[in-house]
Tab-separated table of C-alpha atoms in Angstrom:
chain	number	residue	atom	x	y	z
U	1	MET	CA	-20.648	-20.389	-24.277
U	2	SER	CA	-22.367	-23.339	-23.166
U	3	THR	CA	-24.247	-23.728	-19.941
U	4	PHE	CA	-21.706	-26.112	-18.350
U	5	LYS	CA	-18.924	-23.840	-18.946
U	6	LEU	CA	-20.695	-20.726	-17.935
U	7	THR	CA	-21.702	-22.148	-14.711
U	8	SER	CA	-18.250	-23.428	-13.900
U	9	LEU	CA	-16.539	-20.245	-14.060
U	10	ALA	CA	-19.240	-18.289	-12.553
U	11	CYS	CA	-19.628	-20.741	-9.721
U	12	LEU	CA	-15.739	-20.145	-9.096
U	13	ILE	CA	-15.939	-16.350	-8.931
U	14	CYS	CA	-19.169	-15.777	-7.093
U	15	ALA	CA	-18.428	-18.570	-4.362
U	16	SER	CA	-15.290	-17.074	-3.687
U	17	LEU	CA	-16.415	-13.338	-3.485
U	18	THR	CA	-19.379	-13.834	-1.531
U	19	ALA	CA	-17.894	-16.178	1.020
U	20	HIS	CA	-15.752	-13.346	2.336
U	21	ALA	CA	-17.056	-10.193	0.674
U	22	LYS	CA	-14.956	-7.901	3.172
U	23	ALA	CA	-11.637	-9.577	2.550
U	24	PRO	CA	-9.009	-7.018	1.143
U	25	LEU	CA	-8.450	-7.068	-2.773
U	26	GLU	CA	-5.223	-6.630	-4.665
U	27	GLY	CA	-4.709	-6.287	-8.219
U	28	GLU	CA	-3.491	-4.341	-11.202
U	29	VAL	CA	-5.148	-2.739	-14.139
U	30	GLU	CA	-2.947	-2.422	-17.446
U	31	LEU	CA	-3.630	-0.279	-20.608
U	32	GLY	CA	-1.998	0.208	-23.789
U	33	VAL	CA	-3.258	2.439	-26.731
U	34	ILE	CA	-1.342	3.066	-29.933
U	35	THR	CA	-2.868	5.321	-32.817
U	36	THR	CA	-1.073	6.236	-35.820
U	37	SER	CA	-2.079	8.120	-39.073
U	38	GLY	CA	-0.686	9.642	-42.539
U	39	ASN	CA	0.459	7.134	-44.503
U	40	THR	CA	-0.632	4.417	-42.381
U	41	GLU	CA	-3.574	4.298	-39.977
U	42	THR	CA	-3.476	1.742	-37.059
U	43	THR	CA	-5.313	1.589	-33.789
U	44	SER	CA	-4.206	-0.925	-31.291
U	45	LEU	CA	-5.960	-1.314	-27.916
U	46	LYS	CA	-4.674	-3.857	-24.927
U	47	GLY	CA	-6.351	-3.949	-21.710
U	48	LYS	CA	-5.953	-6.237	-18.703
U	49	VAL	CA	-7.219	-6.524	-15.104
U	50	GLY	CA	-5.640	-9.058	-12.788
U	51	ILE	CA	-7.515	-9.316	-9.080
U	52	THR	CA	-6.071	-11.400	-6.006
U	53	HIS	CA	-8.533	-12.130	-3.409
U	54	ASP	CA	-6.424	-13.431	-0.378
U	55	LEU	CA	-8.727	-15.305	2.196
U	56	GLU	CA	-7.981	-17.257	5.403
U	57	ASN	CA	-8.444	-21.047	3.712
U	58	TRP	CA	-8.654	-19.468	-0.101
U	59	LYS	CA	-6.439	-17.609	-2.489
U	60	ASN	CA	-8.534	-16.624	-5.263
U	61	GLN	CA	-7.331	-15.101	-8.745
U	62	TYR	CA	-9.260	-13.564	-11.550
U	63	GLN	CA	-8.266	-12.197	-14.818
U	64	LEU	CA	-9.604	-10.268	-17.654
U	65	ASP	CA	-7.153	-9.712	-20.950
U	66	ALA	CA	-8.604	-7.939	-23.972
U	67	LEU	CA	-6.805	-7.128	-27.214
U	68	TYR	CA	-8.292	-5.170	-30.310
U	69	LYS	CA	-6.188	-4.032	-33.337
U	70	LYS	CA	-7.691	-2.087	-36.300
U	71	ASP	CA	-5.250	-1.379	-39.480
U	72	GLU	CA	-5.719	0.273	-42.682
U	73	VAL	CA	-5.015	-2.241	-45.804
U	74	GLU	CA	-5.622	-2.580	-49.438
U	75	VAL	CA	-8.477	-4.392	-50.898
U	76	ASN	CA	-9.119	-4.233	-54.780
U	77	GLY	CA	-6.841	-1.224	-54.990
U	78	THR	CA	-8.800	0.630	-52.172
U	79	LYS	CA	-7.546	1.253	-48.663
U	80	VAL	CA	-10.108	0.265	-46.157
U	81	SER	CA	-9.884	-0.182	-42.470
U	82	GLN	CA	-10.533	-3.623	-40.916
U	83	THR	CA	-10.150	-5.391	-37.723
U	84	THR	CA	-7.049	-7.405	-37.715
U	85	ALA	CA	-7.206	-8.732	-33.999
U	86	GLN	CA	-9.894	-9.045	-31.581
U	87	LYS	CA	-9.712	-11.342	-28.430
U	88	VAL	CA	-11.128	-11.704	-25.151
U	89	PHE	CA	-9.543	-13.671	-22.436
U	90	VAL	CA	-11.294	-14.463	-18.987
U	91	SER	CA	-10.111	-16.745	-16.003
U	92	GLY	CA	-10.456	-17.642	-12.324
U	93	GLN	CA	-8.556	-20.030	-10.233
U	94	GLY	CA	-9.316	-20.637	-6.591
U	95	ASP	CA	-6.505	-22.118	-4.169
U	96	TYR	CA	-7.523	-23.981	-1.184
U	97	LYS	CA	-4.527	-23.567	1.362
U	98	LEU	CA	-3.174	-26.623	2.716
U	99	ASN	CA	-1.058	-26.865	6.132
U	100	ALA	CA	2.124	-26.199	4.046
U	101	GLU	CA	3.163	-22.564	3.767
U	102	ASN	CA	2.544	-22.399	-0.275
U	103	ALA	CA	0.878	-25.683	-1.062
U	104	ALA	CA	-2.747	-25.720	-2.166
U	105	LEU	CA	-5.095	-27.484	-4.119
U	106	PHE	CA	-6.439	-25.625	-7.138
U	107	VAL	CA	-9.718	-25.255	-9.114
U	108	TYR	CA	-9.362	-23.645	-12.624
U	109	ALA	CA	-11.604	-22.284	-15.323
U	110	SER	CA	-10.918	-20.011	-18.434
U	111	TYR	CA	-12.867	-19.037	-21.743
U	112	GLU	CA	-11.316	-17.311	-24.682
U	113	ASP	CA	-12.652	-16.003	-27.695
U	114	ASP	CA	-10.286	-15.221	-30.416
U	115	LYS	CA	-12.003	-13.783	-33.837
U	116	PHE	CA	-8.957	-14.607	-35.838
U	117	SER	CA	-7.629	-17.899	-34.356
U	118	GLY	CA	-9.857	-20.145	-36.372
U	119	PHE	CA	-11.756	-21.287	-33.001
U	120	GLU	CA	-15.146	-19.558	-32.105
U	121	TYR	CA	-14.357	-20.104	-28.501
U	122	GLN	CA	-11.650	-22.240	-26.417
U	123	SER	CA	-12.603	-23.111	-22.578
U	124	THR	CA	-10.738	-25.191	-19.800
U	125	VAL	CA	-11.507	-26.397	-16.583
U	126	ALA	CA	-8.959	-28.227	-14.309
U	127	VAL	CA	-8.171	-29.397	-10.742
U	128	GLY	CA	-4.648	-30.194	-9.218
U	129	TYR	CA	-1.969	-28.883	-6.980
U	130	SER	CA	0.029	-25.629	-6.690
U	131	ASP	CA	2.976	-24.901	-4.808
U	132	GLN	CA	6.117	-22.628	-4.787
U	133	LEU	CA	9.371	-24.121	-5.738
U	134	PHE	CA	11.598	-21.591	-4.117
U	135	SER	CA	11.487	-18.040	-3.073
U	136	ASN	CA	14.330	-15.677	-1.886
U	137	GLU	CA	14.735	-11.643	-1.525
U	138	HIS	CA	15.288	-11.304	-5.174
U	139	SER	CA	12.975	-14.041	-6.842
U	140	PHE	CA	10.243	-16.653	-6.768
U	141	LEU	CA	8.750	-19.674	-8.848
U	142	ASN	CA	5.449	-20.734	-8.453
U	143	TYR	CA	3.771	-23.841	-10.398
U	144	ASN	CA	0.401	-25.477	-10.976
U	145	ILE	CA	-0.119	-28.937	-12.134
U	146	GLY	CA	-3.233	-31.150	-12.590
U	147	PRO	CA	-5.693	-32.737	-14.944
U	148	GLY	CA	-8.428	-30.742	-16.736
U	149	TYR	CA	-10.948	-31.019	-19.694
U	150	THR	CA	-10.889	-28.478	-22.621
U	151	PHE	CA	-13.875	-27.457	-24.843
U	152	SER	CA	-13.790	-25.709	-28.100
U	153	LYS	CA	-15.846	-24.869	-31.203
U	154	LEU	CA	-14.444	-24.446	-34.532
U	155	GLU	CA	-15.488	-21.367	-36.857
U	156	GLU	CA	-17.159	-24.136	-39.049
U	157	GLY	CA	-19.401	-25.083	-36.187
U	158	ASP	CA	-17.958	-28.383	-35.003
U	159	LYS	CA	-17.135	-28.865	-31.402
U	160	GLU	CA	-14.172	-30.632	-29.913
U	161	GLU	CA	-13.558	-31.840	-26.469
U	162	SER	CA	-10.470	-33.096	-24.824
U	163	ALA	CA	-8.894	-34.277	-21.597
U	164	VAL	CA	-5.742	-32.374	-20.920
U	165	LEU	CA	-2.750	-32.010	-18.307
U	166	ARG	CA	-2.577	-28.417	-17.422
U	167	LEU	CA	0.985	-26.985	-16.129
U	168	ALA	CA	1.666	-23.221	-15.326
U	169	ALA	CA	4.555	-21.413	-13.835
U	170	THR	CA	5.163	-17.883	-12.781
U	171	TYR	CA	8.685	-16.799	-12.162
U	172	GLN	CA	9.564	-13.161	-11.215
U	173	TYR	CA	13.170	-11.675	-10.483
U	174	LYS	CA	13.630	-8.472	-8.870
U	175	LEU	CA	15.910	-6.207	-10.957
U	176	SER	CA	16.163	-3.185	-8.692
U	177	ASP	CA	13.978	-1.551	-6.130
U	178	ASN	CA	11.805	-0.233	-9.067
U	179	ALA	CA	12.046	-2.915	-11.744
U	180	LYS	CA	11.374	-6.648	-12.211
U	181	PHE	CA	11.498	-9.080	-14.657
U	182	SER	CA	8.679	-11.868	-14.823
U	183	GLN	CA	8.167	-14.963	-16.983
U	184	LYS	CA	4.660	-16.579	-17.239
U	185	LEU	CA	4.163	-20.059	-18.816
U	186	SER	CA	1.141	-22.346	-19.341
U	187	THR	CA	0.266	-25.560	-21.352
U	188	GLU	CA	-2.887	-27.742	-21.500
U	189	ALA	CA	-1.370	-30.831	-23.053
U	190	ALA	CA	-3.919	-32.785	-24.817
U	191	LEU	CA	-3.913	-36.762	-23.605
U	192	GLU	CA	-5.292	-37.850	-26.669
U	193	SER	CA	-3.666	-38.068	-29.904
U	194	GLY	CA	-4.576	-35.542	-32.667
U	195	GLN	CA	-6.155	-33.166	-30.155
U	196	ASN	CA	-4.985	-29.673	-29.642
U	197	THR	CA	-2.463	-28.661	-27.240
U	198	ARG	CA	-2.645	-24.800	-26.441
U	199	SER	CA	0.479	-23.013	-24.741
U	200	LYS	CA	1.028	-19.581	-23.678
U	201	SER	CA	3.991	-17.413	-22.630
U	202	GLU	CA	4.408	-13.844	-21.517
U	203	THR	CA	8.043	-12.181	-21.068
U	204	ALA	CA	7.709	-9.050	-19.116
U	205	VAL	CA	9.743	-6.076	-17.800
U	206	SER	CA	8.194	-3.329	-15.736
U	207	ALA	CA	9.477	-0.405	-13.802
U	208	ASN	CA	7.938	1.774	-11.564
U	209	LEU	CA	7.094	5.751	-12.669
U	210	MET	CA	5.764	7.087	-9.464
U	211	GLY	CA	3.540	5.723	-6.924
U	212	ASN	CA	1.146	3.034	-7.748
U	213	LEU	CA	2.034	3.632	-11.655
U	214	SER	CA	4.182	1.360	-13.541
U	215	MET	CA	5.471	1.055	-17.376
U	216	LYS	CA	5.413	-2.526	-18.847
U	217	ALA	CA	7.180	-3.885	-21.853
U	218	ALA	CA	5.848	-7.787	-22.627
U	219	TYR	CA	6.118	-10.133	-25.347
U	220	THR	CA	3.332	-12.665	-25.551
U	221	ILE	CA	3.115	-16.115	-27.324
U	222	THR	CA	0.062	-18.171	-27.974
U	223	HIS	CA	0.508	-21.429	-29.600
U	224	ASN	CA	-2.050	-24.026	-30.773
U	225	SER	CA	-0.847	-27.358	-32.087
U	226	ASP	CA	-3.861	-28.134	-34.132
U	227	VAL	CA	-5.394	-24.934	-36.400
U	228	LYS	CA	-7.470	-25.247	-39.515
U	229	VAL	CA	-5.645	-24.952	-43.209
U	230	GLY	CA	-4.595	-21.210	-43.388
U	231	LYS	CA	-4.280	-20.364	-39.995
U	232	GLU	CA	-0.857	-19.941	-38.207
U	233	LYS	CA	-0.236	-21.999	-35.122
U	234	THR	CA	1.682	-19.195	-33.042
U	235	ASP	CA	0.696	-15.721	-32.555
U	236	THR	CA	2.650	-12.753	-30.923
U	237	THR	CA	1.889	-9.588	-29.311
U	238	THR	CA	4.436	-7.091	-28.344
U	239	SER	CA	3.198	-4.414	-25.977
U	240	ILE	CA	3.916	-1.214	-23.897
U	241	THR	CA	1.625	-0.736	-21.160
U	242	VAL	CA	1.038	1.571	-17.951
U	243	VAL	CA	0.002	-0.321	-15.102
U	244	TYR	CA	-1.994	0.959	-11.994
U	245	LEU	CA	-1.454	-1.067	-8.918
U	246	PHE	CA	-4.190	-1.248	-6.142
């Protein structure tokens, strides 16, 4: 990660944490592990940590998302274990609250290292406006919109930079007292012709098991509009995880 991108993300996180260190934190820890043996051997690990730091003037959100998968594959007639997925995503967003109930100005930074995407890394910084479109006893819809800049490095070593428009939305619907449906969408649309547009979607249903523990089933899609030859533009992940809320 370059000094600029590292500094952007570090400053966003450190400044908000140190400003009001005694403010309460809320969040969730998500973990899923799948291992098979016998005729087919696979190991899959998915972890996620999300933290919300709600202060008087700021509402800050941090996320760490990791995926690892190892499969048994056949190479030259011999079965060997190989890593087939390895991805780490980290992001931070600070929302400066305006006079309106849910309106805010945001600063956002992210970094992703996906070993099988064709990119050595992909990073984004953005600023803009966030608000809640509607909210009632069963559902709500939040959104962010604003300009930004992306930095990426291909596996071959070539670096790319592009101005983007970042759009993000979170919808949640209460299915029952113990279950909910959620849909998260984001896109970083390139403003220059021929540059990469990256989009993500997570569709999930979660149900409370007991206390602070829930079970979550999710389907995640990541799409890059411009990838190297031989790489797929769209990656999908289906997961079942246990979530601990705090």
